[in-house]
Coordinates of C-alpha atoms in Angstrom, one line a residue:
X46 CA -16.0 -21.4 11.2
X47 CA -12.6 -19.6 11.0
X48 CA -13.7 -18.1 7.7
X49 CA -16.9 -16.7 9.2
X50 CA -14.8 -15.2 12.1
X51 CA -12.3 -13.6 9.7
X52 CA -15.1 -12.1 7.7
X53 CA -16.1 -10.1 10.7
X54 CA -12.6 -8.7 11.3
X55 CA -11.3 -5.4 9.8
X56 CA -9.8 -5.9 6.4
X57 CA -6.4 -6.2 6.6
X58 CA 14.7 -2.6 -10.9
X59 CA 14.5 -4.5 -7.5
X60 CA 16.6 -5.3 -4.5
X61 CA 15.8 -7.4 -1.4
X62 CA 16.7 -7.0 2.3
X63 CA 15.8 -9.4 5.1
X64 CA 12.7 -8.0 6.7
X65 CA 13.7 -9.1 10.2
X66 CA 17.0 -7.1 10.0
X67 CA 15.3 -3.7 9.5
X68 CA 16.1 -1.6 12.5
X69 CA 14.0 1.0 14.3
X70 CA 10.6 0.8 16.0
X71 CA 7.5 0.0 14.1
X72 CA 4.6 2.4 14.6
X73 CA 1.1 0.8 15.2
X74 CA -2.0 1.9 13.3
X75 CA -5.3 0.3 12.2
X76 CA -4.8 -2.2 9.5
X77 CA -7.0 -0.9 6.6
X78 CA -6.2 -1.4 2.9
X79 CA -7.0 2.2 2.2
X80 CA -4.1 3.5 4.3
X81 CA -0.4 3.4 3.4
X82 CA 1.8 2.9 6.4
X83 CA 5.2 1.4 7.2
X84 CA 4.1 -1.5 9.4
X85 CA 0.4 -2.0 10.1
X86 CA -1.2 -3.2 13.3
X87 CA -3.4 -1.9 16.1
X88 CA -2.6 0.2 19.1
X89 CA -1.3 -1.9 22.0
X90 CA -4.2 -2.9 24.3
X91 CA -4.6 -0.9 27.4
X92 CA -4.0 -2.4 30.9
X93 CA -1.8 -5.1 32.0
X94 CA 0.5 -6.4 29.2
X95 CA 0.3 -10.1 28.3
X96 CA 2.9 -12.4 29.7
X97 CA 3.1 -10.8 33.1
X98 CA 2.5 -13.2 35.9
X99 CA 4.2 -14.9 38.8
X100 CA 6.6 -17.8 39.1
X101 CA 7.8 -19.5 35.9
X102 CA 6.4 -22.8 34.7
X103 CA 8.4 -25.0 32.5
X104 CA 6.9 -26.4 29.2
X105 CA 5.9 -30.0 29.0
X106 CA 8.7 -32.1 27.5
X107 CA 8.6 -33.1 23.8
X108 CA 8.9 -29.6 22.2
X109 CA 11.0 -29.8 19.0
X110 CA 12.0 -26.1 18.8
X111 CA 15.4 -25.1 20.2
X112 CA 15.7 -22.3 22.7
X113 CA 17.2 -20.1 20.0
X114 CA 14.2 -20.7 17.7
X115 CA 11.4 -20.2 20.2
X116 CA 11.1 -17.4 22.8
X117 CA 8.9 -19.5 25.1
X118 CA 11.2 -22.2 26.5
X119 CA 9.9 -21.1 29.9
X120 CA 6.3 -19.8 30.4
X121 CA 5.0 -17.8 33.4
X122 CA 2.9 -19.6 36.0
X123 CA -0.7 -18.9 35.0
X124 CA -3.4 -17.7 37.5
X125 CA -5.7 -20.4 39.0
X126 CA -8.0 -21.9 36.5
X127 CA -6.0 -20.6 33.5
X128 CA -3.4 -22.0 31.2
X129 CA -0.4 -20.1 29.7
X130 CA -0.3 -20.2 25.9
X131 CA 2.9 -18.7 24.4
X132 CA 2.5 -17.4 20.9
X133 CA 5.0 -16.6 18.2
X134 CA 5.1 -16.3 14.4
X135 CA 7.7 -16.8 11.7
X136 CA 7.9 -15.9 8.1
X137 CA 8.1 -19.5 7.0
X138 CA 8.9 -23.0 8.2
X139 CA 12.6 -22.3 7.7
X140 CA 12.4 -18.5 7.9
X141 CA 13.2 -16.3 10.9
X142 CA 10.8 -15.3 13.7
X143 CA 8.9 -12.1 13.1
X144 CA 10.5 -9.7 15.6
X145 CA 8.0 -6.8 15.7
X146 CA 4.9 -5.3 14.3
X147 CA 2.5 -8.2 15.1
X148 CA -1.0 -7.7 16.3
X149 CA -2.6 -10.7 18.0
X150 CA -6.3 -11.3 18.8
X151 CA -7.8 -14.3 20.5
X152 CA -11.5 -15.1 20.0
X153 CA -13.8 -17.7 21.5
X154 CA -14.5 -20.3 18.8
X155 CA -18.2 -20.1 19.3
X156 CA -20.3 -17.0 18.4
X157 CA -22.6 -15.3 20.8
X158 CA -26.4 -15.0 20.2
X159 CA -25.7 -11.9 18.0
X160 CA -23.4 -13.9 15.8
X161 CA -20.2 -12.1 16.9
X162 CA -17.2 -14.0 18.1
X163 CA -16.2 -12.7 21.6
X164 CA -12.7 -11.1 21.7
X165 CA -11.0 -12.8 24.7
X166 CA -7.5 -11.3 24.6
X167 CA -5.2 -9.2 22.4
X168 CA -1.6 -8.0 22.3
X169 CA 0.8 -6.1 20.2
X170 CA 3.9 -8.0 21.3
X171 CA 6.0 -10.2 19.0
X172 CA 5.7 -13.2 21.4
X173 CA 2.8 -12.7 23.8
X174 CA 1.7 -15.1 26.5
X175 CA -2.1 -15.5 26.8
X176 CA -3.7 -16.8 30.0
X177 CA -6.8 -18.7 28.8
X178 CA -9.4 -21.0 30.4
X179 CA -9.7 -24.5 29.0
X180 CA -11.7 -24.5 25.8
X181 CA -11.7 -23.7 22.1
X182 CA -10.3 -20.5 20.6
X183 CA -9.3 -18.9 17.3
X184 CA -5.9 -17.1 17.3
X185 CA -5.6 -14.4 14.7
X186 CA -2.3 -12.6 14.0
X187 CA -1.8 -9.7 11.5
X188 CA 1.4 -8.3 10.2
X189 CA 0.7 -5.4 7.8
X190 CA -1.8 -6.6 5.3
X191 CA -0.9 -10.3 5.9
X192 CA -2.7 -12.3 8.4
X193 CA -3.3 -15.9 9.5
X194 CA -5.7 -17.7 11.9
X195 CA -5.5 -21.0 13.8
X196 CA -8.0 -22.7 15.9
X197 CA -6.6 -24.1 19.1
X198 CA -8.0 -26.2 22.0
X199 CA -6.7 -25.3 25.4
X200 CA -6.4 -28.2 27.8
X201 CA -4.9 -28.4 31.3
X202 CA -1.2 -27.8 30.5
X203 CA 0.6 -24.7 29.4
X204 CA 2.2 -24.9 26.0
X205 CA 3.5 -22.8 23.1
X206 CA 2.0 -22.3 19.6
X207 CA 3.9 -21.0 16.6
X208 CA 2.2 -19.7 13.5
X209 CA 3.6 -19.4 10.0
X210 CA 2.8 -16.0 8.5
X211 CA 4.4 -15.8 5.0
X212 CA 4.7 -12.0 4.6
X213 CA 7.2 -9.7 2.9
X214 CA 7.6 -6.1 2.2
X215 CA 7.9 -3.8 -0.7
X216 CA 9.1 -0.2 -1.0
X217 CA 8.3 1.8 -4.2
X218 CA 10.0 4.7 -5.9
X219 CA 9.7 6.3 -9.4
X220 CA 12.1 8.3 -11.5
X221 CA 12.4 10.0 -14.9
X222 CA 15.7 9.6 -16.7
X223 CA 17.2 8.4 -13.4
X224 CA 16.1 11.5 -11.6
X225 CA 13.8 10.6 -8.6
X226 CA 10.3 12.0 -8.8
X227 CA 9.3 13.9 -5.6
X228 CA 7.2 11.7 -3.3
X229 CA 4.2 14.1 -3.3
X230 CA 3.9 13.8 -7.1
X231 CA 3.5 10.1 -7.4
X232 CA 1.2 7.4 -6.0
X233 CA 0.9 3.7 -6.3
X234 CA -1.9 1.1 -6.4
X235 CA -1.0 -2.5 -5.8
X236 CA -2.9 -5.4 -7.4
X237 CA -2.6 -9.2 -6.9
X238 CA -1.4 -11.2 -9.9
X239 CA 0.9 -10.4 -12.9
X240 CA 0.3 -7.6 -15.4
X241 CA 2.8 -9.1 -17.9
X242 CA 1.3 -12.5 -17.7
X243 CA -2.3 -11.3 -18.0
X244 CA -3.5 -12.7 -14.7
X245 CA -4.1 -9.6 -12.7
X246 CA -6.9 -8.6 -10.4
X247 CA -9.1 -5.7 -11.4
X248 CA -9.5 -4.4 -7.9
X249 CA -6.5 -2.8 -6.0
X250 CA -5.3 -4.9 -3.1
X251 CA -3.7 -1.7 -1.6
X252 CA -4.6 1.8 -2.9
X253 CA -2.7 5.1 -2.6
X254 CA 0.8 4.0 -1.4
X255 CA 3.4 6.7 -1.3
X256 CA 7.0 6.6 -2.4
X257 CA 9.3 5.1 0.3
X258 CA 6.5 3.6 2.3
X259 CA 7.2 0.0 3.5
X260 CA 4.1 -2.0 2.7
X261 CA 3.8 -5.4 4.3
X262 CA 1.9 -7.9 2.1
X263 CA 1.2 -11.6 2.0
X264 CA 4.1 -13.3 0.0
X265 CA 3.2 -13.7 -3.7
X266 CA 3.0 -11.9 -7.0
X267 CA 1.7 -8.4 -7.5
X268 CA 1.7 -5.7 -10.0
X269 CA 2.1 -2.0 -9.2
X270 CA 0.5 0.9 -11.1
X271 CA 2.5 4.1 -10.7
X272 CA 0.7 7.4 -11.4
X273 CA 2.8 10.5 -11.8
X274 CA 0.8 13.7 -11.5
X275 CA -2.8 13.9 -12.6
X276 CA -2.4 13.4 -16.4
X277 CA -1.7 10.2 -18.3
X278 CA 1.7 9.4 -16.9
X279 CA 0.8 5.9 -15.7
X280 CA 3.0 2.8 -15.9
X281 CA 2.8 -0.8 -14.5
X282 CA 5.4 -3.2 -13.2
X283 CA 5.3 -6.7 -11.7
X284 CA 6.7 -7.2 -8.2
X285 CA 7.4 -10.5 -6.4
X286 CA 7.1 -10.3 -2.6
X287 CA 9.2 -13.0 -0.9
X288 CA 8.6 -14.2 2.7
X289 CA 10.8 -12.3 5.2
X290 CA 12.3 -10.0 2.5
X291 CA 11.8 -6.4 1.5
X292 CA 11.8 -5.8 -2.3
X293 CA 12.9 -2.3 -3.2
X294 CA 11.4 -1.3 -6.6
X295 CA 12.0 1.7 -8.8
X296 CA 9.6 2.3 -11.7
X297 CA 10.9 4.3 -14.7
X298 CA 8.5 6.9 -16.1
X299 CA 8.9 8.5 -19.5
X300 CA 7.0 11.8 -19.0
X301 CA 7.4 15.5 -18.5
X302 CA 5.7 18.4 -16.7
X303 CA 4.1 21.0 -19.0
X304 CA 2.8 24.4 -17.9
X305 CA 0.3 26.0 -20.3
X306 CA 0.1 29.7 -20.9
X307 CA -2.3 31.7 -23.1
X308 CA -0.5 35.0 -24.1
X309 CA -0.9 37.9 -26.5
X310 CA 2.7 37.9 -27.4
X311 CA 5.6 35.4 -27.0
X312 CA 6.8 35.6 -23.4
X313 CA 3.9 37.8 -22.4
X314 CA 1.8 37.6 -19.3
X315 CA -0.6 34.7 -19.1
X316 CA -4.2 35.6 -19.5
X317 CA -6.6 34.8 -16.7
X318 CA -10.0 33.2 -17.1
X319 CA -8.8 30.7 -19.6
X320 CA -10.2 27.2 -19.8
X321 CA -7.7 24.5 -20.9
X322 CA -7.8 21.1 -22.4
X323 CA -5.0 18.8 -23.6
X324 CA -5.9 16.4 -26.5
X325 CA -4.2 13.4 -28.0
X326 CA -3.6 13.3 -31.8
X327 CA -6.8 11.3 -32.0
X328 CA -8.8 14.0 -30.3
X329 CA -9.2 12.3 -26.9
X330 CA -9.1 14.7 -23.9
X331 CA -6.4 13.9 -21.4
X332 CA -6.9 16.7 -18.9
X333 CA -8.9 19.9 -18.4
X334 CA -8.3 22.9 -16.2
X335 CA -9.6 26.4 -15.5
X336 CA -6.4 27.5 -13.9
X337 CA -4.5 30.4 -15.5
X338 CA -1.2 28.5 -15.4
X339 CA -2.1 24.8 -15.3
X340 CA 0.7 22.2 -15.0
X341 CA 0.1 18.8 -16.5
X342 CA 2.3 15.7 -16.2
X343 CA 2.1 14.0 -19.6
X344 CA 3.5 10.8 -20.9
X345 CA 6.1 11.1 -23.7
X346 CA 4.3 11.9 -27.0
X347 CA 2.5 14.4 -29.1
X348 CA -0.5 16.6 -27.9
X349 CA -2.6 19.5 -28.7
X350 CA -3.2 22.3 -26.2
X351 CA -6.6 24.0 -26.6
X352 CA -7.5 27.2 -24.8
X353 CA -11.0 28.9 -24.6
X354 CA -10.8 32.6 -23.8
X355 CA -13.4 35.3 -24.3
X356 CA -15.7 33.0 -26.3
X357 CA -12.9 32.0 -28.8
X358 CA -10.8 28.9 -29.1
X359 CA -7.0 28.7 -29.6
X360 CA -4.8 25.8 -30.1
X361 CA -1.2 24.6 -30.4
X362 CA 0.5 21.3 -31.1
X363 CA 3.4 20.3 -28.9
X364 CA 5.6 17.3 -28.0
X365 CA 6.5 16.0 -24.6
X366 CA 10.0 14.4 -24.1
X367 CA 10.9 12.4 -21.0
X368 CA 12.4 14.5 -18.3
X369 CA 12.1 17.8 -20.2
X370 CA 9.8 20.1 -18.3
X371 CA 8.8 23.5 -19.5
X372 CA 6.1 25.9 -20.7
X373 CA 3.9 25.7 -23.7
X374 CA 2.7 29.1 -24.9
X375 CA -0.5 29.5 -27.0
X376 CA -0.8 32.8 -28.8
X377 CA -4.1 34.7 -29.2
X378 CA -3.5 34.8 -32.9
X379 CA -3.7 31.0 -33.2
X380 CA -7.5 30.9 -33.3
X381 CA -9.3 27.7 -34.3
X382 CA -12.9 27.6 -35.4
X383 CA -13.2 23.8 -36.2
X384 CA -16.1 22.4 -34.1
X385 CA -14.1 19.2 -33.3
X386 CA -11.7 21.3 -31.1
X387 CA -14.4 23.2 -29.3
X388 CA -14.0 22.1 -25.7
X389 CA -17.1 21.7 -23.6
X390 CA -17.5 23.6 -20.4
X391 CA -16.8 21.4 -17.4
X392 CA -15.3 21.3 -13.9
X393 CA -11.5 21.8 -13.8
X394 CA -8.7 21.8 -11.4

């Protein structure tokens, strides 16, 4: 039943820092895997915030949590016909409470005629209090891309409920020869599993993360694909996400930025209306462009630059070394007539 309800919801070099100790406010946004964002949630619901009511009502005796471990030692007095349910979540049974960034939704545990589960209440507080009528409910809490649900039955007495949400964070960076790569030049896709151990998912769990973003994930093993530029500078690395911790990871690329120029003489002006292609030694095309001065980011290695201009084809072999950026000039005199290097017309950058 909970699985059916969740199916109808929106999809949700390393150092570690305790996640609950990160300062600053956490922006709220819709929790979709296609978006990279520091902390993910939903906009706080409009209207009266949860937890606001009249005189205080003490919890029934028998609670095992200490006052320091649970924010709901005293609950507000609920309106007539309602019961106060105080909710909180922690990273693990022995981990700290999650202090911010949580999005709570309470659903009736029985679907309507349409098959949808009615949304009864929602909140974006770390420890909300919901005033509910006696009956069955499913409480769903999301923290970034991690979430958990629990079915509860509300009786006649107010009480507290605490969920365990094993989630951690990861921040990603990339460099070349210890020089950071500008954030706008690199993106990351995150997959479940381990690349090194050969047990990796083929579909990204999170696509298009940016350098420095704090991505909240369910605790577990992941591997990250870092793409530098739009060429073949792609590397992978395994990352372990621990509950309540932020793992800061830097991926080390071995690549360089190459700008291509077709010129009549060395150091001359680049000729416009040139179509470019970069080939591997085996003849595989890495990237094509119709820009006059294209810039390719290429992994360390040997390549052939091929230029088509005015119905003729020109070529030059060159080598890319990690961290060494620079131009590659192809001279008009270096004409190639071999059909194997004749590049097909196609869409470029």
